[in-house]
Amino acid sequence: MLRLRPILLGLLFMTSALAGCISDSQEGGEITLIVQYERTNGTILESYMDGSLISTTGSIIRFDFSQTISELEPVRFGIDFPDNGGEISVNPDERSTIDVEFTEHGVHDLVAYVMDVEGNQAFLPIVIRMDLRMEWTESGTYEPSPLTINPFPANGGTSASSILIDSIVENPDLIENIGGGRDVEITWKLVDEQEDACQNRNEVVGEGETVRWQTIHFNTFEIHELQVDYNEGQDLIDVYQTVIIQYPQLESIPNPK
């Protein structure tokens, strides 16, 4: 099945790039399905405070079926989710748009469809890409918690392409505007499932100063931990981190472009 993926995706791109899909009804009732969507990618945001996940903000994409042409009265507009068997549908007499909120990162295969009063249908495959952004804040600590990075998509689909890391450590003034604190020695480590450090960096952060580590990692086939080790010092530190799990740009072209 994995070998067929590039071919299937290619067919999806060619199909979703069209203005619409025409049904192949043998009983009349031709349907031209036209679905408009301004974008086909987004970013899910996870916010962490002092080691705990406090919120997840999904990304919403609107699908507009209002330009669809049908010889017979349409009775349903819908979005199918083959990944999990789910579906969202609406009555065209009540509305012509469907809002889909994505809360899981990955490459998602959707199928938009319309059905008329005689059961004739037309379908349009659409590919959506959702990256994940993790925002981490930890204040006043000698022992920063590890940030777990799980790059596996929940739908078991296309693997992530890379992990971007931007980590900042601050050593605040012991007494504001006066000082009196000391240097702190730290080590950043990106640790894999075998507890090996794939990447690491040592830094000394002076009182009232910040240090930063930016890196990219391409092993997206294991769970990792981003660790900040407090090696030496007496001052409490603050940690601000952003981790982005990125996916290949396989998404459909927006319609209209």
Short mmCIF file of N, CA and C in Angstrom, two decimals, residues 5-166:
data_model
loop_
_atom_site.label_atom_id
_atom_site.label_comp_id
_atom_site.label_asym_id
_atom_site.label_seq_id
_atom_site.Cartn_x
_atom_site.Cartn_y
_atom_site.Cartn_z
N ARG A 5 1.10 4.94 -2.61
CA ARG A 5 0.80 6.27 -2.09
C ARG A 5 1.15 7.41 -3.04
N PRO A 6 2.38 7.45 -3.63
CA PRO A 6 2.71 8.56 -4.53
C PRO A 6 1.78 8.62 -5.72
N ILE A 7 1.37 7.45 -6.27
CA ILE A 7 0.48 7.44 -7.42
C ILE A 7 -0.88 7.97 -7.04
N LEU A 8 -1.38 7.50 -5.87
CA LEU A 8 -2.69 7.95 -5.41
C LEU A 8 -2.70 9.44 -5.14
N LEU A 9 -1.63 9.92 -4.52
CA LEU A 9 -1.55 11.35 -4.23
C LEU A 9 -1.51 12.15 -5.52
N GLY A 10 -0.78 11.64 -6.52
CA GLY A 10 -0.73 12.34 -7.80
C GLY A 10 -2.11 12.47 -8.41
N LEU A 11 -2.89 11.39 -8.34
CA LEU A 11 -4.24 11.44 -8.87
C LEU A 11 -5.10 12.41 -8.09
N LEU A 12 -4.88 12.44 -6.78
CA LEU A 12 -5.64 13.38 -5.95
C LEU A 12 -5.33 14.81 -6.34
N PHE A 13 -4.06 15.13 -6.57
CA PHE A 13 -3.69 16.49 -6.94
C PHE A 13 -4.33 16.88 -8.26
N MET A 14 -4.25 15.98 -9.24
CA MET A 14 -4.80 16.32 -10.55
C MET A 14 -6.30 16.55 -10.47
N THR A 15 -6.97 15.72 -9.66
CA THR A 15 -8.41 15.85 -9.55
C THR A 15 -8.80 17.09 -8.79
N SER A 16 -8.13 17.35 -7.64
CA SER A 16 -8.52 18.48 -6.80
C SER A 16 -8.13 19.80 -7.41
N ALA A 17 -7.26 19.78 -8.43
CA ALA A 17 -6.89 21.04 -9.08
C ALA A 17 -7.97 21.51 -10.05
N LEU A 18 -8.92 20.61 -10.39
CA LEU A 18 -9.98 20.99 -11.31
C LEU A 18 -10.99 21.89 -10.62
N ALA A 19 -11.73 22.68 -11.42
CA ALA A 19 -12.75 23.57 -10.85
C ALA A 19 -13.86 22.77 -10.20
N GLY A 20 -14.14 21.57 -10.70
CA GLY A 20 -15.19 20.76 -10.11
C GLY A 20 -15.17 19.37 -10.71
N CYS A 21 -16.05 18.49 -10.20
CA CYS A 21 -16.15 17.13 -10.71
C CYS A 21 -17.55 16.91 -11.24
N ILE A 22 -17.65 16.24 -12.39
CA ILE A 22 -18.94 15.99 -13.03
C ILE A 22 -19.33 14.54 -12.76
N SER A 23 -20.57 14.35 -12.29
CA SER A 23 -21.04 13.00 -12.00
C SER A 23 -21.23 12.22 -13.29
N ASP A 24 -21.14 10.89 -13.16
CA ASP A 24 -21.30 10.01 -14.31
C ASP A 24 -22.63 9.28 -14.19
N SER A 25 -23.70 10.03 -14.04
CA SER A 25 -25.02 9.44 -13.86
C SER A 25 -25.54 8.88 -15.17
N GLN A 26 -26.17 7.72 -15.09
CA GLN A 26 -26.78 7.11 -16.27
C GLN A 26 -28.27 7.40 -16.34
N GLU A 27 -28.81 8.13 -15.41
CA GLU A 27 -30.23 8.40 -15.36
C GLU A 27 -30.53 9.88 -15.52
N GLY A 28 -29.62 10.62 -16.14
CA GLY A 28 -29.78 12.06 -16.18
C GLY A 28 -29.33 12.64 -14.85
N GLY A 29 -29.71 13.87 -14.61
CA GLY A 29 -29.35 14.47 -13.33
C GLY A 29 -27.87 14.73 -13.22
N GLU A 30 -27.28 15.32 -14.24
CA GLU A 30 -25.85 15.61 -14.22
C GLU A 30 -25.54 16.62 -13.11
N ILE A 31 -24.41 16.40 -12.45
CA ILE A 31 -23.98 17.28 -11.36
C ILE A 31 -22.56 17.75 -11.63
N THR A 32 -22.34 19.04 -11.53
CA THR A 32 -20.98 19.58 -11.55
C THR A 32 -20.65 20.07 -10.14
N LEU A 33 -19.83 19.32 -9.45
CA LEU A 33 -19.48 19.66 -8.06
C LEU A 33 -18.33 20.66 -8.07
N ILE A 34 -18.59 21.83 -7.53
CA ILE A 34 -17.57 22.88 -7.41
C ILE A 34 -17.45 23.24 -5.94
N VAL A 35 -16.27 23.00 -5.38
CA VAL A 35 -16.02 23.30 -3.97
C VAL A 35 -14.90 24.33 -3.89
N GLN A 36 -15.14 25.41 -3.17
CA GLN A 36 -14.13 26.45 -3.01
C GLN A 36 -13.57 26.41 -1.59
N TYR A 37 -12.24 26.59 -1.49
CA TYR A 37 -11.56 26.61 -0.20
C TYR A 37 -10.32 27.47 -0.36
N GLU A 38 -10.18 28.44 0.53
CA GLU A 38 -9.10 29.43 0.40
C GLU A 38 -7.73 28.85 0.71
N ARG A 39 -7.68 27.81 1.52
CA ARG A 39 -6.38 27.22 1.87
C ARG A 39 -6.57 25.73 2.12
N THR A 40 -5.45 25.01 2.03
CA THR A 40 -5.48 23.57 2.26
C THR A 40 -4.37 23.14 3.22
N ASN A 41 -3.89 24.09 4.00
CA ASN A 41 -2.91 23.76 5.03
C ASN A 41 -3.13 24.66 6.24
N GLY A 42 -2.58 24.26 7.36
CA GLY A 42 -2.73 25.04 8.59
C GLY A 42 -1.79 24.51 9.64
N THR A 43 -1.89 25.09 10.84
CA THR A 43 -1.04 24.70 11.95
C THR A 43 -1.88 24.55 13.21
N ILE A 44 -1.72 23.42 13.87
CA ILE A 44 -2.37 23.19 15.16
C ILE A 44 -1.42 23.66 16.26
N LEU A 45 -1.95 24.35 17.25
CA LEU A 45 -1.13 24.93 18.31
C LEU A 45 -1.39 24.21 19.63
N GLU A 46 -0.32 23.70 20.23
CA GLU A 46 -0.37 23.17 21.59
C GLU A 46 0.41 24.10 22.51
N SER A 47 -0.21 24.52 23.61
CA SER A 47 0.43 25.44 24.56
C SER A 47 0.71 24.71 25.87
N TYR A 48 1.95 24.83 26.34
CA TYR A 48 2.38 24.17 27.57
C TYR A 48 2.83 25.22 28.59
N MET A 49 2.48 24.99 29.86
CA MET A 49 2.91 25.87 30.93
C MET A 49 3.47 25.02 32.07
N ASP A 50 4.73 25.27 32.39
CA ASP A 50 5.41 24.55 33.49
C ASP A 50 5.25 23.04 33.36
N GLY A 51 5.44 22.55 32.15
CA GLY A 51 5.46 21.12 31.91
C GLY A 51 4.14 20.46 31.60
N SER A 52 3.04 21.22 31.64
CA SER A 52 1.72 20.64 31.41
C SER A 52 1.06 21.25 30.18
N LEU A 53 0.38 20.42 29.42
CA LEU A 53 -0.40 20.90 28.27
C LEU A 53 -1.64 21.61 28.80
N ILE A 54 -1.80 22.89 28.43
CA ILE A 54 -2.94 23.65 28.95
C ILE A 54 -3.99 23.91 27.88
N SER A 55 -3.64 23.85 26.60
CA SER A 55 -4.64 24.08 25.56
C SER A 55 -4.15 23.56 24.22
N THR A 56 -5.12 23.19 23.39
CA THR A 56 -4.88 22.82 22.01
C THR A 56 -5.82 23.63 21.14
N THR A 57 -5.27 24.35 20.18
CA THR A 57 -6.07 25.18 19.27
C THR A 57 -6.01 24.57 17.88
N GLY A 58 -7.17 24.15 17.39
CA GLY A 58 -7.23 23.55 16.08
C GLY A 58 -7.20 24.58 14.97
N SER A 59 -7.17 24.10 13.75
CA SER A 59 -7.17 24.95 12.56
C SER A 59 -8.43 24.64 11.75
N ILE A 60 -9.19 25.68 11.41
CA ILE A 60 -10.47 25.51 10.74
C ILE A 60 -10.35 25.89 9.27
N ILE A 61 -10.87 25.02 8.41
CA ILE A 61 -10.93 25.28 6.97
C ILE A 61 -12.39 25.21 6.53
N ARG A 62 -12.83 26.20 5.76
CA ARG A 62 -14.20 26.26 5.27
C ARG A 62 -14.27 25.78 3.83
N PHE A 63 -15.24 24.92 3.56
CA PHE A 63 -15.49 24.40 2.22
C PHE A 63 -16.84 24.93 1.74
N ASP A 64 -16.83 25.63 0.60
CA ASP A 64 -18.01 26.31 0.08
C ASP A 64 -18.52 25.58 -1.17
N PHE A 65 -19.74 25.06 -1.09
CA PHE A 65 -20.35 24.29 -2.17
C PHE A 65 -21.32 25.12 -3.01
N SER A 66 -21.40 26.42 -2.77
CA SER A 66 -22.47 27.25 -3.35
C SER A 66 -22.43 27.35 -4.87
N GLN A 67 -21.28 27.07 -5.50
CA GLN A 67 -21.17 27.18 -6.95
C GLN A 67 -21.49 25.87 -7.66
N THR A 68 -21.85 24.86 -6.91
CA THR A 68 -22.17 23.56 -7.50
C THR A 68 -23.41 23.67 -8.40
N ILE A 69 -23.36 22.97 -9.54
CA ILE A 69 -24.46 22.98 -10.52
C ILE A 69 -25.07 21.59 -10.58
N SER A 70 -26.40 21.51 -10.43
CA SER A 70 -27.08 20.22 -10.46
C SER A 70 -28.39 20.34 -11.23
N GLU A 71 -28.61 19.38 -12.16
CA GLU A 71 -29.86 19.38 -12.91
C GLU A 71 -31.05 19.12 -11.99
N LEU A 72 -30.88 18.21 -11.04
CA LEU A 72 -31.91 17.91 -10.06
C LEU A 72 -31.58 18.57 -8.73
N GLU A 73 -32.54 18.66 -7.87
CA GLU A 73 -32.35 19.35 -6.59
C GLU A 73 -31.32 18.62 -5.73
N PRO A 74 -30.27 19.31 -5.30
CA PRO A 74 -29.32 18.67 -4.37
C PRO A 74 -29.93 18.57 -2.98
N VAL A 75 -29.68 17.46 -2.31
CA VAL A 75 -30.24 17.26 -0.98
C VAL A 75 -29.15 17.11 0.09
N ARG A 76 -27.89 17.01 -0.35
CA ARG A 76 -26.83 16.87 0.64
C ARG A 76 -25.50 17.33 0.07
N PHE A 77 -24.81 18.16 0.87
CA PHE A 77 -23.39 18.46 0.65
C PHE A 77 -22.64 17.80 1.79
N GLY A 78 -21.47 17.23 1.51
CA GLY A 78 -20.77 16.55 2.59
C GLY A 78 -19.27 16.46 2.41
N ILE A 79 -18.61 16.15 3.52
CA ILE A 79 -17.18 15.87 3.55
C ILE A 79 -17.00 14.51 4.23
N ASP A 80 -16.38 13.58 3.52
CA ASP A 80 -16.04 12.28 4.08
C ASP A 80 -14.59 12.29 4.54
N PHE A 81 -14.31 11.54 5.62
CA PHE A 81 -12.96 11.40 6.16
C PHE A 81 -12.57 9.93 6.10
N PRO A 82 -12.00 9.48 4.98
CA PRO A 82 -11.64 8.06 4.84
C PRO A 82 -10.69 7.57 5.92
N ASP A 83 -9.87 8.48 6.49
CA ASP A 83 -8.89 8.07 7.50
C ASP A 83 -9.57 7.45 8.71
N ASN A 84 -10.74 7.99 9.11
CA ASN A 84 -11.39 7.50 10.33
C ASN A 84 -12.85 7.12 10.13
N GLY A 85 -13.34 7.19 8.90
CA GLY A 85 -14.72 6.81 8.63
C GLY A 85 -15.74 7.85 9.01
N GLY A 86 -15.30 9.04 9.38
CA GLY A 86 -16.23 10.09 9.79
C GLY A 86 -16.82 10.83 8.61
N GLU A 87 -17.80 11.67 8.90
CA GLU A 87 -18.48 12.42 7.85
C GLU A 87 -19.16 13.65 8.46
N ILE A 88 -19.16 14.74 7.69
CA ILE A 88 -19.95 15.93 8.03
C ILE A 88 -20.80 16.26 6.81
N SER A 89 -22.09 16.45 7.02
CA SER A 89 -22.96 16.79 5.89
C SER A 89 -23.96 17.86 6.30
N VAL A 90 -24.47 18.59 5.29
CA VAL A 90 -25.44 19.65 5.53
C VAL A 90 -26.54 19.57 4.48
N ASN A 91 -27.67 20.17 4.83
CA ASN A 91 -28.79 20.30 3.90
C ASN A 91 -28.59 21.55 3.06
N PRO A 92 -28.52 21.44 1.73
CA PRO A 92 -28.28 22.62 0.89
C PRO A 92 -29.34 23.71 1.03
N ASP A 93 -30.55 23.34 1.48
CA ASP A 93 -31.59 24.34 1.70
C ASP A 93 -31.28 25.22 2.90
N GLU A 94 -30.41 24.72 3.78
CA GLU A 94 -30.10 25.45 5.01
C GLU A 94 -28.75 26.16 4.95
N ARG A 95 -27.78 25.54 4.30
CA ARG A 95 -26.46 26.16 4.18
C ARG A 95 -25.67 25.49 3.08
N SER A 96 -24.65 26.19 2.60
CA SER A 96 -23.83 25.66 1.51
C SER A 96 -22.35 25.60 1.89
N THR A 97 -22.04 25.80 3.16
CA THR A 97 -20.64 25.73 3.60
C THR A 97 -20.50 24.71 4.71
N ILE A 98 -19.32 24.12 4.79
CA ILE A 98 -18.98 23.20 5.87
C ILE A 98 -17.64 23.63 6.45
N ASP A 99 -17.61 23.86 7.76
CA ASP A 99 -16.38 24.20 8.46
C ASP A 99 -15.81 22.94 9.12
N VAL A 100 -14.57 22.65 8.83
CA VAL A 100 -13.91 21.48 9.42
C VAL A 100 -12.77 21.96 10.30
N GLU A 101 -12.81 21.56 11.57
CA GLU A 101 -11.72 21.88 12.49
C GLU A 101 -10.78 20.68 12.61
N PHE A 102 -9.51 20.91 12.33
CA PHE A 102 -8.49 19.88 12.43
C PHE A 102 -7.74 20.05 13.75
N THR A 103 -7.71 18.99 14.55
CA THR A 103 -7.01 19.04 15.84
C THR A 103 -5.87 18.03 15.90
N GLU A 104 -5.64 17.32 14.79
CA GLU A 104 -4.55 16.35 14.74
C GLU A 104 -3.64 16.68 13.55
N HIS A 105 -2.34 16.68 13.82
CA HIS A 105 -1.40 17.00 12.75
C HIS A 105 -1.26 15.83 11.79
N GLY A 106 -0.84 16.13 10.57
CA GLY A 106 -0.66 15.09 9.57
C GLY A 106 -1.19 15.53 8.21
N VAL A 107 -1.11 14.62 7.25
CA VAL A 107 -1.66 14.84 5.91
C VAL A 107 -2.98 14.09 5.86
N HIS A 108 -4.07 14.83 5.63
CA HIS A 108 -5.41 14.26 5.71
C HIS A 108 -6.04 14.18 4.31
N ASP A 109 -6.57 13.00 3.98
CA ASP A 109 -7.30 12.81 2.73
C ASP A 109 -8.79 12.97 2.99
N LEU A 110 -9.42 13.92 2.30
CA LEU A 110 -10.86 14.16 2.42
C LEU A 110 -11.52 13.90 1.08
N VAL A 111 -12.83 13.69 1.11
CA VAL A 111 -13.62 13.58 -0.11
C VAL A 111 -14.87 14.45 0.05
N ALA A 112 -14.95 15.51 -0.76
CA ALA A 112 -16.16 16.34 -0.79
C ALA A 112 -17.15 15.69 -1.75
N TYR A 113 -18.45 15.79 -1.44
CA TYR A 113 -19.43 15.17 -2.32
C TYR A 113 -20.75 15.94 -2.29
N VAL A 114 -21.54 15.72 -3.32
CA VAL A 114 -22.90 16.24 -3.39
C VAL A 114 -23.80 15.10 -3.83
N MET A 115 -25.03 15.07 -3.30
CA MET A 115 -26.02 14.07 -3.71
C MET A 115 -27.32 14.78 -4.03
N ASP A 116 -27.95 14.39 -5.16
CA ASP A 116 -29.22 15.03 -5.51
C ASP A 116 -30.40 14.17 -5.06
N VAL A 117 -31.60 14.64 -5.36
CA VAL A 117 -32.82 14.03 -4.86
C VAL A 117 -33.01 12.60 -5.38
N GLU A 118 -32.38 12.26 -6.51
CA GLU A 118 -32.48 10.92 -7.06
C GLU A 118 -31.31 10.02 -6.64
N GLY A 119 -30.46 10.53 -5.80
CA GLY A 119 -29.33 9.73 -5.32
C GLY A 119 -28.09 9.80 -6.19
N ASN A 120 -28.12 10.62 -7.25
CA ASN A 120 -26.91 10.82 -8.05
C ASN A 120 -25.88 11.58 -7.23
N GLN A 121 -24.62 11.24 -7.40
CA GLN A 121 -23.56 11.86 -6.61
C GLN A 121 -22.37 12.26 -7.47
N ALA A 122 -21.62 13.24 -6.97
CA ALA A 122 -20.34 13.63 -7.55
C ALA A 122 -19.36 13.80 -6.40
N PHE A 123 -18.10 13.49 -6.67
CA PHE A 123 -17.09 13.47 -5.60
C PHE A 123 -15.86 14.28 -6.00
N LEU A 124 -15.19 14.84 -5.01
CA LEU A 124 -13.95 15.58 -5.23
C LEU A 124 -12.97 15.28 -4.10
N PRO A 125 -11.86 14.58 -4.36
CA PRO A 125 -10.86 14.34 -3.32
C PRO A 125 -10.04 15.61 -3.04
N ILE A 126 -9.74 15.84 -1.77
CA ILE A 126 -8.98 17.01 -1.35
C ILE A 126 -7.95 16.56 -0.31
N VAL A 127 -6.72 17.03 -0.43
CA VAL A 127 -5.65 16.70 0.52
C VAL A 127 -5.33 17.93 1.36
N ILE A 128 -5.34 17.74 2.69
CA ILE A 128 -5.08 18.82 3.64
C ILE A 128 -3.81 18.51 4.43
N ARG A 129 -2.95 19.51 4.60
CA ARG A 129 -1.73 19.35 5.41
C ARG A 129 -1.85 20.17 6.69
N MET A 130 -1.62 19.51 7.83
CA MET A 130 -1.65 20.18 9.12
C MET A 130 -0.34 19.97 9.87
N ASP A 131 0.42 21.04 10.07
CA ASP A 131 1.63 20.98 10.88
C ASP A 131 1.25 21.16 12.36
N LEU A 132 2.20 20.90 13.24
CA LEU A 132 1.98 21.07 14.68
C LEU A 132 3.00 22.05 15.24
N ARG A 133 2.53 23.02 16.01
CA ARG A 133 3.40 23.98 16.69
C ARG A 133 3.20 23.84 18.20
N MET A 134 4.29 23.59 18.90
CA MET A 134 4.25 23.43 20.36
C MET A 134 4.94 24.63 20.99
N GLU A 135 4.21 25.35 21.83
CA GLU A 135 4.75 26.51 22.54
C GLU A 135 4.89 26.16 24.01
N TRP A 136 6.12 26.31 24.53
CA TRP A 136 6.46 25.82 25.88
C TRP A 136 7.01 26.98 26.72
N THR A 137 6.44 27.17 27.90
CA THR A 137 6.93 28.18 28.84
C THR A 137 7.09 27.54 30.22
N GLU A 138 8.28 27.71 30.80
CA GLU A 138 8.55 27.18 32.14
C GLU A 138 9.35 28.24 32.91
N SER A 139 8.82 28.64 34.04
CA SER A 139 9.40 29.79 34.75
C SER A 139 9.94 29.38 36.11
N GLY A 140 11.06 30.04 36.50
CA GLY A 140 11.62 29.91 37.83
C GLY A 140 11.94 28.48 38.23
N THR A 141 12.87 27.83 37.53
CA THR A 141 13.15 26.42 37.81
C THR A 141 14.64 26.14 37.83
N TYR A 142 15.00 25.13 38.64
CA TYR A 142 16.35 24.56 38.59
C TYR A 142 16.36 23.27 37.78
N GLU A 143 15.17 22.69 37.57
CA GLU A 143 15.06 21.41 36.88
C GLU A 143 13.99 21.49 35.79
N PRO A 144 14.34 22.03 34.63
CA PRO A 144 13.35 22.11 33.55
C PRO A 144 12.83 20.73 33.16
N SER A 145 11.54 20.66 32.92
CA SER A 145 10.92 19.40 32.51
C SER A 145 11.28 19.10 31.05
N PRO A 146 11.36 17.82 30.69
CA PRO A 146 11.60 17.47 29.29
C PRO A 146 10.34 17.70 28.45
N LEU A 147 10.52 18.16 27.25
CA LEU A 147 9.42 18.34 26.30
C LEU A 147 9.40 17.14 25.36
N THR A 148 8.33 16.36 25.44
CA THR A 148 8.20 15.17 24.59
C THR A 148 7.73 15.58 23.20
N ILE A 149 8.43 15.09 22.19
CA ILE A 149 8.10 15.39 20.79
C ILE A 149 7.68 14.09 20.12
N ASN A 150 6.38 13.97 19.84
CA ASN A 150 5.85 12.79 19.18
C ASN A 150 5.49 13.16 17.75
N PRO A 151 6.30 12.77 16.77
CA PRO A 151 6.07 13.20 15.39
C PRO A 151 5.11 12.31 14.61
N PHE A 152 4.54 11.28 15.25
CA PHE A 152 3.71 10.34 14.51
C PHE A 152 2.30 10.90 14.29
N PRO A 153 1.82 10.92 13.05
CA PRO A 153 0.46 11.40 12.81
C PRO A 153 -0.55 10.38 13.33
N ALA A 154 -1.63 10.88 13.94
CA ALA A 154 -2.62 9.99 14.53
C ALA A 154 -3.32 9.13 13.49
N ASN A 155 -3.39 9.61 12.23
CA ASN A 155 -4.09 8.85 11.19
C ASN A 155 -3.20 7.77 10.55
N GLY A 156 -1.95 7.68 11.02
CA GLY A 156 -1.06 6.66 10.49
C GLY A 156 -0.64 6.90 9.05
N GLY A 157 -0.79 8.13 8.58
CA GLY A 157 -0.50 8.46 7.19
C GLY A 157 0.93 8.91 6.96
N THR A 158 1.08 9.85 6.06
CA THR A 158 2.39 10.36 5.65
C THR A 158 3.21 10.83 6.85
N SER A 159 4.46 10.44 6.90
CA SER A 159 5.33 10.85 8.01
C SER A 159 5.72 12.31 7.89
N ALA A 160 5.99 12.91 9.04
CA ALA A 160 6.49 14.29 9.06
C ALA A 160 7.84 14.35 8.35
N SER A 161 8.17 15.54 7.84
CA SER A 161 9.43 15.70 7.10
C SER A 161 10.55 16.22 7.98
N SER A 162 10.23 17.00 9.01
CA SER A 162 11.28 17.57 9.85
C SER A 162 10.70 18.10 11.15
N ILE A 163 11.62 18.31 12.11
CA ILE A 163 11.28 18.90 13.40
C ILE A 163 12.14 20.14 13.58
N LEU A 164 11.52 21.30 13.75
CA LEU A 164 12.23 22.56 13.98
C LEU A 164 12.20 22.89 15.46
N ILE A 165 13.34 23.27 15.99
CA ILE A 165 13.45 23.57 17.42
C ILE A 165 14.03 24.96 17.61
N ASP A 166 13.37 25.74 18.46
CA ASP A 166 13.85 27.08 18.83
C ASP A 166 13.69 27.19 20.35
#
